[in-house]
Short mmCIF file of C-alpha atoms in Angstrom, two decimals:
data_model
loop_
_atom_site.label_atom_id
_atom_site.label_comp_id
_atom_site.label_asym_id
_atom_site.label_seq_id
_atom_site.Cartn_x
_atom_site.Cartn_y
_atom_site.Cartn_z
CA UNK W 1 42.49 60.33 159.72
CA UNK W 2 39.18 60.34 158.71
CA UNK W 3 36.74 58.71 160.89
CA UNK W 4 34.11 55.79 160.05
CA UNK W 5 31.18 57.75 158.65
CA UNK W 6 33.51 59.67 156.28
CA UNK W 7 35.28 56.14 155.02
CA UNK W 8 31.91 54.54 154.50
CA UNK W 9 30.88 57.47 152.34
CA UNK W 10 33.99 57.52 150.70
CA UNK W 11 33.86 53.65 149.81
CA UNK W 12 30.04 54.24 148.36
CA UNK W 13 31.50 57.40 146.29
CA UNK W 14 34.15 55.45 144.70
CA UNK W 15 32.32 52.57 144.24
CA UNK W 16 29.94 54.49 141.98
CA UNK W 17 33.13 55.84 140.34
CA UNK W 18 34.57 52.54 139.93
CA UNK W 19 31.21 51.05 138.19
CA UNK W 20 30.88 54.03 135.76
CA UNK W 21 34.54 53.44 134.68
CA UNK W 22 33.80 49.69 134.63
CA UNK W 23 31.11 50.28 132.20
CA UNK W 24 33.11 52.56 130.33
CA UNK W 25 36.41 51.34 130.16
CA UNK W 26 35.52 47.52 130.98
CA UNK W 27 36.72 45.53 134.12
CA UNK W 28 40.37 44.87 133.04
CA UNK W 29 41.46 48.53 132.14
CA UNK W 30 44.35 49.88 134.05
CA UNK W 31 41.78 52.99 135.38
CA UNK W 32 39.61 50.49 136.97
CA UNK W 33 41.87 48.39 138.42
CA UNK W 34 43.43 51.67 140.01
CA UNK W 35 40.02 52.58 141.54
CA UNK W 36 39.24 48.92 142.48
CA UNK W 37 42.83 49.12 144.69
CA UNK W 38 41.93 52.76 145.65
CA UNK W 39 38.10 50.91 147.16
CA UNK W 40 40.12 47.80 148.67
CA UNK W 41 42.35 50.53 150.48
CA UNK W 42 39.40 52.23 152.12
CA UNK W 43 37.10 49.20 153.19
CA UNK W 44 40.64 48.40 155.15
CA UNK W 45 40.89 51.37 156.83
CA UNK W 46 36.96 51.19 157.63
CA UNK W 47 37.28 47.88 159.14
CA UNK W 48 40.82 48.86 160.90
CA UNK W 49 38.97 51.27 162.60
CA UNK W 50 35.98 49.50 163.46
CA UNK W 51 38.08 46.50 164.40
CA UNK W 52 39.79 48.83 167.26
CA UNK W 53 37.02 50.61 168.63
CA UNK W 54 35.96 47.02 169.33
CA UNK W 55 38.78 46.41 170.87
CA UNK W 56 38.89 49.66 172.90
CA UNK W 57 35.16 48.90 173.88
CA UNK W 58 36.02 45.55 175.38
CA UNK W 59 38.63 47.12 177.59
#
């Protein structure tokens, strides 16, 4: 699993992806939607992990 740094650098990659393809393809095409989902999936996993090293830091 990849580890904070390497999601939040991930998110800010395909968030530049997503807003080229936006501009390209405009905000309802199927590609951007995909990208937009693939974005939501890693800002999860960035604040899944952040929300348990919390948690293992109030232990």
């Amino acid at each position: 699993m990849l580890g904070k740094t390497s999601i939040h650098s991930l998110i800010e990659k395909k968030r530049n992806e997503l807003n080229t393809l936006a501009d390209w393809y405009g905000y309802d095409s199927e590609i951007v939607l995909a990208k937009s989902r693939e974005v939501d999936d890693d800002i999860n996993k960035y604040y899944s992990l952040v929300k348990r090293k919390r948690t293992k830091d109030n232990k």
